[in-house]
Amino acid sequence: MSTSSYSETLSVFERTTSPSAHLFAGMNVMSSVMRGARWLLHADLPLLCTAQRPAPLLTCPSRSSASKQVRGQMKQERNPKVKLKVDRQEVEIRQGMTVAALALAMDKDSDHVLEALLNTSVDLDSLEPDSVLEDRWIKEAVTRSGMKFRWAKLSTSRERPKQDAQRRPPADPSLLVGRPPVVTIMGHVDHGKTTLLDSLRKSQIVSTEAGGITQHIGAFLVQLPTGEKITFLDTPGHAAFSSMRARGANATDIVVLVVAADDGVMNQTVESIQHAKRANVPVIVVVNKCDKLQADPQRVKQELLAHDVVCEEFGGDVQAIHVSALKGDNLLALAEATVALAEVLELKADPSGPVEGLVIESRMDKGKGPVTTAIVQRGTLKRGCILVAGKCWAKVRFLFDENGRTVPGAGPSAAVEVVGWKDLPSAGETILEVESEQRAREVVEWRSHEEEQVKLREEQNAIELKQKLHLEEYHRERERLTHLNWRQRRTALYRANKSVFSMRPSEKTQSDQLSLPLIIKGDVDGSVETLLNILESYDAQQQCQLEVVHFGIGDVSENDVNMADTFGGSIYGFNVAASRAMQQLAARRGVPLRLHNVIYKLIDELKDELSSKLPPLVSRNVVGEARVLAMFDVTVGKKKVPVAGCRVQKGQLDRRLKFRLIRGRETIWEGSLAALKHHKDEVQMVKVGMECGLSADDDVDFRAGDIIECFEELDKPQVTSWDPGF
């Protein structure tokens, strides 16, 4: 609308209205014009007219459209619809979060989480940084903090494909060939097992054994005069080597049970019978030492009946051979019985294909490195074979027989020493051959992974159990305080846990509990296993804690001495050595170095060291006894001292010793004397039948008829209550 048109319209409007209406309408028009101008200034419309005009003119919309636009603009100003986009922080949550974990995820501190849960039903007094929150309170805390939450995605890690090596399926019967039997000699200690084996193979092994007892598993191939070959395993008979006997029984075809004719059935004899039964292995009974005058073979066989070992003469199927291993009597009958039983068992194996075997023993050799004694069960072991046993693998470099000679290969039932292991496998592990070194590494890595997963599951179960117990204990404590308000509960909890709150973690590091840290070293894996099994039977933890901080195979090293020095422990070595430098280092550090080659001597010294750490037992020995006859006071300076007049009834009273006052059955006082007089003379000792006067160093109420005992305190060494059983 132009300026002239607007003037004409205004003049018409003025002529058709009254003065008052004219005035009111004029004001409305002017206000509308002003609002339109204000709107035009803020609108995103072109304010200039076309370029042909000499000067810019302000244009205005019609009255109706202008009023609508102005009303819309005012409404928009009153209720702005423009929303600024605010990015809220997103928090990743998961089940079972603690207060500290939630605070870390929110990038806040723990107090912020507690403030966010104010005015909720959560008991804030009981919340600690390690307290586990329920899911609803986790979401509530995040929402109240002005944040968004999203659930953490569960780790859907794909299950690793099984890469373990497995035994081959049974071979075709047409491929099987006969093999020598594997015979294990078992029995009680000092019943002649090694001497029997010496007689069979014409050697002197027993003379090389420390203490005259076998302390390792020995594997030997013996060729009988008749031409048959038998692989013998000689197991220790000492009580400490139960695990070795069990391993020997599981690797054998026949068990030769040696029983001394003069001793009869003993503890390890019974244990050997149980090992053979569990392994389902037939038994041949050898009654040894029949050349002795006290020998009674018949009694031995009758004692075996109590353990379900029935010999042939009693209607059973167990052969019993009477021998004298020392003189070599009747050994041919034993060999024939063994060969006959092997023929009945029809022992066969497949000499072709990948090797399968069993680790009998393992040790560290200075020149050869990790060495294992193994029995081949299937296939033929040769140089260059890639083997896996447990979490270790090897590329065979050398094979040695029991005499230390290299052999090109070993077939089924052969016992050989294998050199070439990257690590030392544990005794009892199964040996399997694989096609390549890469495959061996895959198998070892997979087995290590599986072991880690098992440990993680066990730790998770332990954590869940501890959390459950903690929660139950918490609920029990809260039940006793349900009748109190929150202030009273807080006060009661503070008083109950005052001593706990006052202690800092740094103040808990030192304990009054006695302890003996140990470093165990052995020559072979079986020796270390035996020592650890013995230490597991330790049951005197209330007297002194026994902690194995490290164990290993091989001679004592500088690392062992440093570790013992750090933990304040001792080094115990079995059949190992320590160089002069290591001995001097241990002496400078004050580390006890205890090396033994006989198992029971090592355990005896360990028991002595445990006993030496225990405080002595204080015993009281009553020297004399006196009865109080009368009481009277003696003035010493300005002080009155009560004095008891006594007569010695037993022994003697010695002023230098301790005294106690007994009234009835109750001890009233215990301490030392201030004075002891006979008549008016100070004396050190009063004997039986004499009268004396005595005063205590404390204020004691003596009464007539009381008993005064004189005693001395004696320190008696305390002995550990641990009994390993031998």
XYZ file of C-alpha atoms in Angstrom:
726
model
C 0.000 0.000 0.000
C 1.355 3.464 -1.035
C 1.528 6.541 1.214
C -1.290 8.330 -0.749
C -3.621 5.340 -0.498
C -2.981 5.101 3.211
C -3.830 8.874 3.619
C -7.106 8.498 1.723
C -8.143 5.572 3.812
C -7.344 7.486 6.969
C -9.408 10.512 5.856
C -12.412 8.306 5.088
C -12.048 6.658 8.476
C -11.960 10.094 10.179
C -15.166 11.290 8.448
C -17.171 8.195 9.386
C -16.376 8.059 13.074
C -17.181 10.028 16.189
C -14.487 12.151 17.935
C -13.994 9.659 20.726
C -13.954 6.710 18.382
C -11.761 8.727 16.103
C -9.254 9.252 18.882
C -9.283 5.591 19.941
C -8.983 4.294 16.396
C -6.130 6.650 15.733
C -4.218 5.301 18.689
C -4.832 1.721 17.522
C -3.637 2.497 14.058
C -0.508 4.167 15.325
C 0.307 1.238 17.615
C -0.243 -1.164 14.733
C 2.064 0.880 12.563
C 4.748 0.876 15.223
C 4.459 -2.884 15.719
C 4.656 -3.416 11.982
C 7.773 -1.323 11.778
C 9.326 -3.224 14.662
C 8.461 -6.512 12.953
C 9.976 -5.364 9.684
C 13.217 -4.477 11.415
C 13.518 -8.005 12.855
C 12.139 -9.934 9.880
C 14.423 -11.602 7.337
C 12.725 -9.775 4.424
C 14.278 -7.297 1.951
C 13.607 -3.780 3.212
C 14.734 -1.959 0.101
C 12.569 -1.375 -2.879
C 13.659 -1.998 -6.413
C 16.776 -0.324 -7.721
C 14.883 1.974 -10.168
C 13.564 4.135 -7.331
C 15.736 7.107 -6.416
C 15.295 6.702 -2.662
C 14.344 3.718 -0.493
C 10.788 3.811 0.790
C 9.385 1.825 3.726
C 6.575 -0.465 2.592
C 3.981 -1.840 4.950
C 1.631 -4.796 4.621
C -2.128 -4.511 4.779
C -3.767 -3.879 8.142
C -5.197 -7.373 8.540
C -2.060 -9.242 7.529
C 0.089 -6.923 9.596
C -1.961 -7.474 12.702
C -1.812 -11.256 12.250
C 1.900 -11.206 11.768
C 2.411 -8.961 14.777
C 0.258 -11.144 16.990
C 2.218 -14.241 15.861
C 5.492 -12.501 16.525
C 4.448 -11.464 20.033
C 3.262 -14.977 20.802
C 6.561 -16.333 19.550
C 8.406 -13.884 21.783
C 6.357 -14.952 24.798
C 6.746 -18.721 24.105
C 9.971 -19.278 22.209
C 9.999 -22.662 20.444
C 13.652 -22.593 19.585
C 15.256 -25.439 21.657
C 18.975 -25.482 22.139
C 20.409 -28.971 21.658
C 22.097 -30.127 24.906
C 24.381 -33.164 24.681
C 23.969 -35.158 27.880
C 26.868 -37.286 29.024
C 26.379 -40.985 28.300
C 27.460 -43.421 30.989
C 28.134 -47.080 30.291
C 26.758 -49.193 33.122
C 26.730 -52.879 33.892
C 25.323 -55.179 36.513
C 26.971 -55.412 39.907
C 28.772 -52.061 39.755
C 30.273 -50.724 42.949
C 29.976 -47.127 44.099
C 33.575 -46.466 43.099
C 33.123 -48.090 39.671
C 29.979 -46.055 38.971
C 31.718 -42.853 40.039
C 34.609 -43.643 37.698
C 32.225 -44.298 34.806
C 30.460 -40.955 35.506
C 33.796 -39.142 35.862
C 32.787 -38.070 39.367
C 33.809 -38.974 42.872
C 32.062 -41.404 45.220
C 30.432 -38.588 47.196
C 28.602 -37.465 44.053
C 26.993 -40.900 43.729
C 25.891 -40.788 47.365
C 24.427 -37.290 46.892
C 22.526 -38.484 43.826
C 20.921 -41.238 45.915
C 19.705 -38.892 48.660
C 15.980 -39.120 49.489
C 15.825 -42.693 48.235
C 15.328 -45.907 50.166
C 19.034 -46.707 49.895
C 20.789 -46.906 53.263
C 23.558 -44.400 52.615
C 25.250 -45.100 55.946
C 26.094 -48.601 54.847
C 27.498 -47.656 51.453
C 31.236 -47.831 51.012
C 33.265 -47.306 47.817
C 33.360 -51.081 47.313
C 29.651 -51.635 48.017
C 27.737 -53.242 45.151
C 24.670 -51.308 43.942
C 21.461 -52.772 42.605
C 20.618 -52.120 38.951
C 17.766 -49.724 39.728
C 19.958 -47.532 41.930
C 22.683 -47.470 39.299
C 20.189 -46.114 36.764
C 18.667 -43.732 39.327
C 22.042 -42.199 40.197
C 22.894 -41.646 36.521
C 19.468 -40.152 35.727
C 19.526 -37.812 38.717
C 22.937 -36.591 37.625
C 21.491 -35.402 34.321
C 23.176 -38.102 32.307
C 22.096 -40.892 30.000
C 22.959 -44.510 30.584
C 23.474 -47.417 28.290
C 24.128 -51.013 29.218
C 27.569 -52.326 28.441
C 27.582 -54.989 25.795
C 28.519 -58.401 26.990
C 31.790 -59.588 25.533
C 30.717 -62.125 22.996
C 34.162 -63.490 22.412
C 34.067 -66.467 20.166
C 35.014 -69.699 21.776
C 38.485 -70.665 20.759
C 38.612 -73.724 18.567
C 40.047 -76.693 20.356
C 43.655 -77.034 19.287
C 44.757 -79.707 21.731
C 46.610 -82.824 20.632
C 44.796 -86.081 21.236
C 45.719 -89.721 21.407
C 45.168 -91.745 18.280
C 42.242 -94.172 18.102
C 43.051 -97.846 18.763
C 45.261 -99.331 16.092
C 44.259 -102.030 13.645
C 44.907 -105.423 15.328
C 46.856 -106.506 12.250
C 49.448 -103.776 12.961
C 50.089 -104.813 16.569
C 53.304 -106.590 17.520
C 54.454 -108.027 20.824
C 56.265 -105.772 23.276
C 58.226 -106.323 26.501
C 56.249 -105.985 29.733
C 56.725 -102.942 31.973
C 57.156 -104.195 35.528
C 57.141 -101.946 38.590
C 58.840 -103.091 41.785
C 56.975 -101.774 44.829
C 56.971 -102.393 48.563
C 57.979 -101.064 51.969
C 61.234 -99.209 52.545
C 64.302 -101.403 53.134
C 62.560 -104.613 52.022
C 65.118 -105.213 49.263
C 63.523 -103.817 46.103
C 66.646 -102.209 44.645
C 68.820 -105.141 45.722
C 66.445 -107.445 43.853
C 66.759 -105.315 40.740
C 70.548 -105.270 41.126
C 70.607 -109.046 41.179
C 68.446 -109.206 38.074
C 70.631 -106.827 36.064
C 73.953 -107.655 37.779
C 74.626 -104.088 38.984
C 75.221 -102.241 42.220
C 72.651 -99.456 42.248
C 71.876 -99.702 45.945
C 75.435 -98.742 46.852
C 74.985 -95.403 45.074
C 71.732 -94.464 46.790
C 72.044 -91.940 49.625
C 71.120 -93.474 52.943
C 70.761 -96.873 51.300
C 67.176 -96.111 50.211
C 65.791 -95.370 46.759
C 64.569 -91.792 46.414
C 63.782 -91.612 42.677
C 62.014 -93.690 40.080
C 64.535 -95.717 38.118
C 63.725 -97.222 34.708
C 65.855 -100.086 33.348
C 65.671 -102.579 30.511
C 66.758 -106.029 31.720
C 67.452 -108.932 29.349
C 66.979 -112.293 31.034
C 69.213 -115.319 30.322
C 66.327 -116.808 28.371
C 66.389 -113.831 25.970
C 63.230 -112.088 27.063
C 63.361 -108.371 27.756
C 61.606 -106.687 30.672
C 61.468 -102.977 31.495
C 61.664 -102.525 35.259
C 60.598 -99.446 37.218
C 62.075 -99.181 40.706
C 59.945 -96.952 42.951
C 60.886 -95.529 46.363
C 59.479 -97.343 49.363
C 59.791 -94.493 51.845
C 56.502 -93.063 53.110
C 57.332 -89.673 51.619
C 57.243 -90.923 48.026
C 53.594 -91.957 47.729
C 53.051 -89.897 44.560
C 55.998 -91.613 42.845
C 54.596 -95.052 43.670
C 51.210 -94.053 42.298
C 52.819 -92.801 39.082
C 54.767 -96.049 38.717
C 51.624 -98.140 39.146
C 49.799 -96.163 36.429
C 52.615 -96.698 33.906
C 53.049 -100.416 34.382
C 51.705 -103.745 33.174
C 52.698 -105.867 36.195
C 53.441 -104.949 39.824
C 56.053 -106.994 41.684
C 55.236 -106.573 45.370
C 58.343 -107.144 47.498
C 57.696 -108.131 51.135
C 60.473 -108.970 53.610
C 59.991 -112.409 55.148
C 61.121 -111.170 58.570
C 59.096 -107.927 58.675
C 55.860 -108.954 56.992
C 53.217 -106.558 55.658
C 54.010 -102.916 56.534
C 52.415 -99.513 55.844
C 53.916 -98.919 52.395
C 53.158 -102.534 51.468
C 49.466 -101.842 52.004
C 49.723 -98.557 50.101
C 51.391 -100.306 47.140
C 48.555 -102.862 47.059
C 46.025 -100.018 46.912
C 47.907 -98.309 44.063
C 47.922 -101.566 42.079
C 44.190 -102.064 42.636
C 43.339 -98.542 41.543
C 45.425 -99.001 38.384
C 43.856 -102.439 37.804
C 47.292 -104.048 37.428
C 48.040 -107.727 38.262
C 50.413 -108.420 41.167
C 53.237 -110.916 41.712
C 54.277 -111.316 45.350
C 58.014 -111.688 46.028
C 58.840 -112.810 49.577
C 62.400 -111.546 50.011
C 65.085 -112.200 52.633
C 64.141 -115.872 52.941
C 67.761 -116.632 53.884
C 67.340 -114.975 57.303
C 66.739 -117.044 60.440
C 63.683 -114.965 61.377
C 62.099 -115.455 57.945
C 58.499 -116.689 57.942
C 57.120 -116.639 54.370
C 53.925 -118.401 55.414
C 53.057 -115.597 57.844
C 53.596 -113.023 55.107
C 51.121 -114.699 52.762
C 48.554 -115.009 55.538
C 48.870 -111.301 56.348
C 48.274 -110.474 52.684
C 44.885 -112.206 52.870
C 43.602 -109.320 54.987
C 44.236 -107.002 52.018
C 42.533 -109.198 49.364
C 45.821 -110.526 47.984
C 45.166 -114.275 47.775
C 48.119 -116.424 46.739
C 47.748 -119.556 44.607
C 48.266 -121.988 47.494
C 45.204 -120.424 49.196
C 43.049 -120.762 46.084
C 43.798 -117.369 44.539
C 45.461 -116.269 41.295
C 48.442 -114.342 42.728
C 51.844 -115.970 42.263
C 54.159 -115.928 45.322
C 57.912 -116.433 44.784
C 60.357 -116.991 47.678
C 63.721 -115.371 46.887
C 66.877 -114.023 48.452
C 67.874 -110.932 46.491
C 71.183 -110.610 48.327
C 72.325 -114.165 47.473
C 70.478 -114.364 44.145
C 68.424 -117.408 45.133
C 65.373 -118.335 43.005
C 65.559 -115.270 40.745
C 65.029 -117.425 37.646
C 61.646 -118.501 39.030
C 60.699 -114.822 39.387
C 61.717 -114.105 35.787
C 59.745 -117.084 34.514
C 56.673 -116.037 36.483
C 56.902 -112.516 35.066
C 57.282 -113.745 31.478
C 54.421 -116.207 31.900
C 52.084 -113.500 33.212
C 53.102 -111.211 30.350
C 52.198 -113.939 27.830
C 48.807 -114.347 29.460
C 48.216 -110.592 29.211
C 49.145 -110.661 25.487
C 50.944 -107.323 25.588
C 51.076 -105.756 22.119
C 51.546 -102.286 20.666
C 51.701 -100.442 17.341
C 55.342 -99.470 16.573
C 54.323 -97.196 13.685
C 52.727 -93.772 13.596
C 53.040 -90.812 15.977
C 54.636 -91.510 19.336
C 52.686 -91.765 22.587
C 54.367 -92.140 25.957
C 54.523 -91.144 29.598
C 56.931 -88.923 31.548
C 58.279 -90.965 34.463
C 60.701 -88.377 35.808
C 62.141 -85.007 34.804
C 65.212 -83.105 35.903
C 67.572 -80.284 34.969
C 71.026 -81.279 33.725
C 73.859 -78.748 33.564
C 75.068 -79.864 30.161
C 71.870 -81.226 28.623
C 69.237 -78.831 29.976
C 65.756 -80.193 30.688
C 65.837 -84.015 30.587
C 62.932 -86.436 30.999
C 62.815 -90.160 31.598
C 60.005 -91.494 29.460
C 58.392 -94.811 28.591
C 57.238 -95.218 25.000
C 53.734 -96.700 24.817
C 53.070 -96.465 21.082
C 55.075 -95.644 17.973
C 58.847 -95.359 17.696
C 60.651 -92.398 19.219
C 63.523 -91.036 17.116
C 65.723 -87.977 16.908
C 63.922 -85.010 15.366
C 60.466 -85.955 16.651
C 58.326 -83.034 17.855
C 56.796 -83.908 21.226
C 54.260 -82.225 23.499
C 53.843 -82.996 27.199
C 51.583 -80.805 29.300
C 52.489 -77.176 28.563
C 55.958 -78.014 27.250
C 57.219 -79.170 23.898
C 60.477 -80.560 22.559
C 62.350 -81.349 19.408
C 64.258 -84.504 20.293
C 68.001 -83.959 20.010
C 69.322 -87.041 21.798
C 68.028 -90.289 23.285
C 69.944 -92.094 26.061
C 69.422 -95.489 27.653
C 69.788 -96.235 31.390
C 73.555 -96.604 30.961
C 74.000 -93.162 29.358
C 74.598 -94.499 25.830
C 72.898 -92.786 22.895
C 70.303 -94.854 21.050
C 68.920 -94.173 17.562
C 65.336 -94.928 18.531
C 63.042 -96.425 21.152
C 60.031 -98.620 20.492
C 57.075 -99.555 22.711
C 57.911 -100.379 26.382
C 61.391 -98.842 26.076
C 62.575 -96.449 28.793
C 64.816 -93.635 27.522
C 66.073 -90.215 28.529
C 64.849 -87.497 26.146
C 66.922 -84.334 25.578
C 65.595 -81.304 23.700
C 62.771 -79.923 25.851
C 62.188 -76.179 25.791
C 60.802 -76.320 29.337
C 60.676 -79.003 31.989
C 57.435 -81.024 31.908
C 55.972 -82.452 35.091
C 56.313 -86.106 35.897
C 53.213 -88.076 34.973
C 52.391 -86.009 31.860
C 51.382 -87.768 28.660
C 53.763 -87.429 25.709
C 52.235 -86.976 22.248
C 53.991 -86.457 18.932
C 52.791 -83.675 16.608
C 53.635 -82.890 13.014
C 55.515 -79.580 13.346
C 56.938 -77.038 15.754
C 54.145 -74.593 14.877
C 51.573 -77.231 15.806
C 53.417 -77.871 19.083
C 53.281 -74.173 19.948
C 49.552 -74.079 19.179
C 48.919 -77.008 21.509
C 50.970 -75.488 24.331
C 49.297 -72.089 23.897
C 45.825 -73.644 23.913
C 46.547 -75.666 27.048
C 47.907 -72.584 28.811
C 44.775 -70.672 27.812
C 42.531 -73.420 29.143
C 44.404 -73.481 32.427
C 44.041 -69.713 32.759
C 40.305 -69.974 32.112
C 39.951 -72.602 34.822
C 41.833 -70.380 37.280
C 39.658 -67.398 36.347
C 36.484 -69.405 36.964
C 37.787 -70.569 40.315
C 38.695 -67.017 41.308
C 35.289 -65.758 40.160
C 33.536 -68.412 42.235
C 35.652 -67.474 45.241
C 34.792 -63.785 44.786
C 31.079 -64.525 44.488
C 31.180 -66.704 47.590
C 32.973 -63.990 49.554
C 30.466 -61.387 48.412
C 27.604 -63.659 49.442
C 29.081 -64.214 52.891
C 29.761 -60.494 53.272
C 26.153 -59.688 52.321
C 24.762 -62.252 54.763
C 26.913 -60.860 57.551
C 25.799 -57.342 56.671
C 22.119 -58.312 56.816
C 22.636 -60.005 60.174
C 24.205 -56.833 61.562
C 21.406 -54.662 60.191
C 18.667 -56.858 61.663
C 19.843 -55.983 65.169
C 19.493 -52.264 64.397
C 16.122 -52.202 62.618
C 14.323 -50.656 65.636
C 16.663 -47.612 65.593
C 16.443 -44.534 63.442
C 19.218 -43.687 61.032
C 21.105 -41.439 63.453
C 21.044 -44.063 66.192
C 22.109 -46.748 63.695
C 25.020 -44.624 62.556
C 26.132 -44.040 66.138
C 25.839 -47.735 66.999
C 27.805 -48.781 63.920
C 30.504 -46.223 64.671
C 30.922 -47.499 68.198
C 30.960 -51.117 67.091
C 33.570 -50.511 64.384
C 35.584 -47.823 66.119
C 38.683 -49.965 66.395
C 38.371 -51.074 62.770
C 38.037 -47.526 61.471
C 41.019 -46.343 63.478
C 43.379 -48.858 61.870
C 44.996 -47.984 58.562
C 46.131 -50.583 56.002
C 49.747 -49.598 56.645
C 49.286 -50.492 60.300
C 48.145 -54.000 59.432
C 51.259 -55.023 57.566
C 53.051 -56.299 60.648
C 51.649 -59.349 62.381
C 52.593 -61.100 65.572
C 52.019 -64.478 63.902
C 55.205 -66.526 63.597
C 56.049 -67.679 60.092
C 58.734 -69.607 58.234
C 59.016 -68.854 54.488
C 60.630 -71.679 52.497
C 62.416 -71.983 49.168
C 62.363 -75.618 47.995
C 64.863 -76.935 45.448
C 65.111 -80.518 44.170
C 67.117 -82.448 41.639
C 64.101 -83.835 39.759
C 60.449 -82.938 39.410
C 59.383 -85.953 41.450
C 61.528 -84.876 44.407
C 59.999 -81.405 44.451
C 56.536 -82.927 44.118
C 57.264 -85.209 47.069
C 58.469 -82.363 49.265
C 55.436 -80.238 48.414
C 53.113 -83.145 49.203
C 54.783 -83.523 52.598
C 54.451 -79.799 53.320
C 50.754 -79.941 52.426
C 50.269 -82.164 55.469
C 51.505 -79.373 57.762
C 48.777 -78.827 60.363
C 50.480 -76.643 63.000
C 49.601 -73.262 61.480
C 48.371 -72.059 64.886
C 51.932 -72.378 66.154
C 53.907 -71.131 63.152
C 52.837 -70.334 59.603
C 54.668 -72.389 56.966
C 54.793 -70.676 53.565
C 56.398 -71.987 50.369
C 57.308 -68.822 48.479
C 59.218 -70.555 45.675
C 60.126 -74.024 44.455
C 62.117 -75.254 41.518
C 64.475 -77.801 40.021
C 68.251 -77.493 39.939
C 71.078 -76.228 42.104
C 70.727 -73.251 44.430
C 71.033 -69.993 42.479
C 71.589 -66.348 43.369
C 67.908 -65.677 42.768
C 67.020 -68.266 45.438
C 69.315 -66.570 47.976
C 67.934 -63.117 47.151
C 64.362 -64.346 47.511
C 65.093 -66.035 50.832
C 66.742 -62.842 52.050
C 63.737 -60.753 50.968
C 61.184 -62.963 52.708
C 63.403 -63.811 55.670
C 63.166 -67.515 54.926
C 65.310 -70.622 54.571
C 66.456 -72.644 51.562
C 65.942 -76.405 51.656
C 67.562 -78.437 48.907
C 67.169 -82.136 48.198
C 69.927 -83.812 46.185
C 71.125 -80.444 44.876
C 74.359 -78.522 45.359
C 75.320 -74.931 46.076
C 78.512 -73.470 44.697
C 81.052 -71.873 47.010
C 79.977 -68.434 45.782
C 76.338 -69.194 46.669
C 77.345 -70.489 50.103
C 79.342 -67.336 50.798
C 76.483 -65.136 49.566
C 73.997 -66.965 51.809
C 76.357 -66.602 54.769
C 76.722 -62.844 54.180
C 72.966 -62.393 53.893
C 72.265 -64.596 56.923
C 70.152 -67.010 54.866
C 70.017 -70.579 56.258
C 71.079 -73.029 53.547
C 70.064 -76.599 54.351
C 71.044 -79.228 51.781
C 70.293 -82.940 52.217
C 70.339 -86.101 50.147
C 68.151 -88.176 52.491
C 64.514 -87.187 52.658
C 63.797 -87.924 56.314
C 66.886 -85.992 57.464
C 65.638 -82.943 55.567
C 62.220 -83.190 57.234
C 63.814 -83.646 60.664
C 65.835 -80.450 60.243
C 62.737 -78.600 59.051
C 60.885 -79.712 62.190
C 63.822 -78.534 64.323
C 63.767 -75.099 62.677
C 60.016 -74.810 63.182
C 60.445 -75.726 66.848
C 63.230 -73.167 67.271
C 60.890 -70.371 66.191
C 58.333 -71.203 68.869
C 58.515 -69.392 72.212
C 59.630 -71.577 75.123
C 57.048 -73.107 77.423
C 57.291 -71.713 80.936
C 56.874 -74.360 83.631
C 56.667 -73.721 87.357
C 58.487 -75.891 89.833
C 57.323 -75.486 93.465
C 60.397 -75.274 95.723
C 58.768 -74.757 99.105
C 55.510 -74.149 100.942
C 54.732 -72.266 104.158
C 51.564 -71.617 106.204
C 50.704 -68.199 107.657
C 50.354 -68.457 111.442
C 49.851 -64.845 112.423
C 49.849 -61.265 111.125
C 51.561 -58.237 112.659
C 52.791 -54.812 111.560
C 56.383 -53.610 111.668
C 57.253 -49.920 111.597
C 59.881 -49.072 109.020
C 60.636 -45.367 109.298
C 57.201 -43.665 109.273
C 55.458 -46.513 107.444
C 53.835 -49.619 108.825
C 54.633 -52.757 106.854
C 52.389 -55.852 107.192
C 54.426 -58.957 107.996
C 53.246 -62.579 107.859
C 54.628 -64.968 110.450
C 54.986 -68.382 108.782
C 56.255 -71.882 109.315
C 57.830 -73.757 106.390
C 55.975 -77.038 105.801
C 57.645 -78.334 102.630
C 60.963 -77.696 100.936
C 62.467 -74.272 101.464
C 61.753 -70.606 100.820
C 64.285 -68.728 98.706
C 63.962 -64.954 98.683
C 65.397 -64.720 95.133
C 62.535 -66.745 93.634
C 58.874 -65.974 92.966
C 56.085 -66.367 95.552
C 52.323 -66.613 95.440
C 49.599 -66.430 98.089
C 46.895 -69.114 97.911
C 43.655 -68.806 99.858
C 41.490 -71.850 99.459
C 41.794 -72.671 95.760
C 42.283 -69.112 94.594
C 45.564 -67.343 93.961
C 45.380 -63.964 95.697
C 48.816 -62.545 94.924
C 51.918 -63.368 92.949
C 55.226 -61.570 93.061
C 58.500 -61.135 94.933
C 59.369 -60.625 98.622
C 60.559 -57.354 100.049
C 62.118 -59.015 103.113
C 62.611 -62.481 104.620
C 63.730 -62.734 108.257
C 64.450 -65.540 110.678
C 64.010 -64.060 114.136
C 65.617 -60.625 113.588
C 68.148 -61.623 110.958
C 67.772 -61.026 107.201
C 68.197 -64.378 105.463
C 68.152 -65.576 101.867
C 66.689 -69.010 102.540
C 64.492 -70.673 105.168
C 64.283 -74.467 105.312
C 61.499 -76.852 106.282
C 60.363 -76.696 109.944
C 61.737 -73.203 110.522
C 59.654 -70.130 111.319
C 60.114 -66.850 109.532
C 58.604 -63.494 108.858
C 58.122 -62.190 105.334
C 56.759 -59.073 103.706
C 55.721 -58.654 100.062
C 56.815 -55.934 97.695
C 53.126 -55.055 97.195
C 50.302 -54.263 99.591
C 49.058 -57.788 100.296
C 46.333 -58.781 102.747
C 47.786 -61.833 104.527
C 45.472 -63.909 106.700
C 46.113 -66.734 109.106
C 45.805 -70.085 107.375
C 46.919 -68.825 103.959
C 49.440 -70.891 101.998
C 52.537 -69.208 100.579
C 54.314 -71.124 97.787
C 57.839 -70.472 96.606
C 58.392 -71.495 92.962
C 60.888 -71.123 90.164
C 60.067 -70.600 86.476
C 61.800 -72.907 84.011
C 61.868 -72.392 80.241
C 61.194 -75.591 78.332
C 61.758 -75.670 74.554
C 58.515 -75.969 72.642
C 58.295 -78.650 69.940
C 56.113 -78.348 66.848
C 53.039 -80.532 66.867
C 53.373 -81.349 63.140
C 53.861 -85.038 62.450
C 54.456 -85.832 58.753
C 53.895 -89.533 59.433
C 57.423 -90.923 59.297
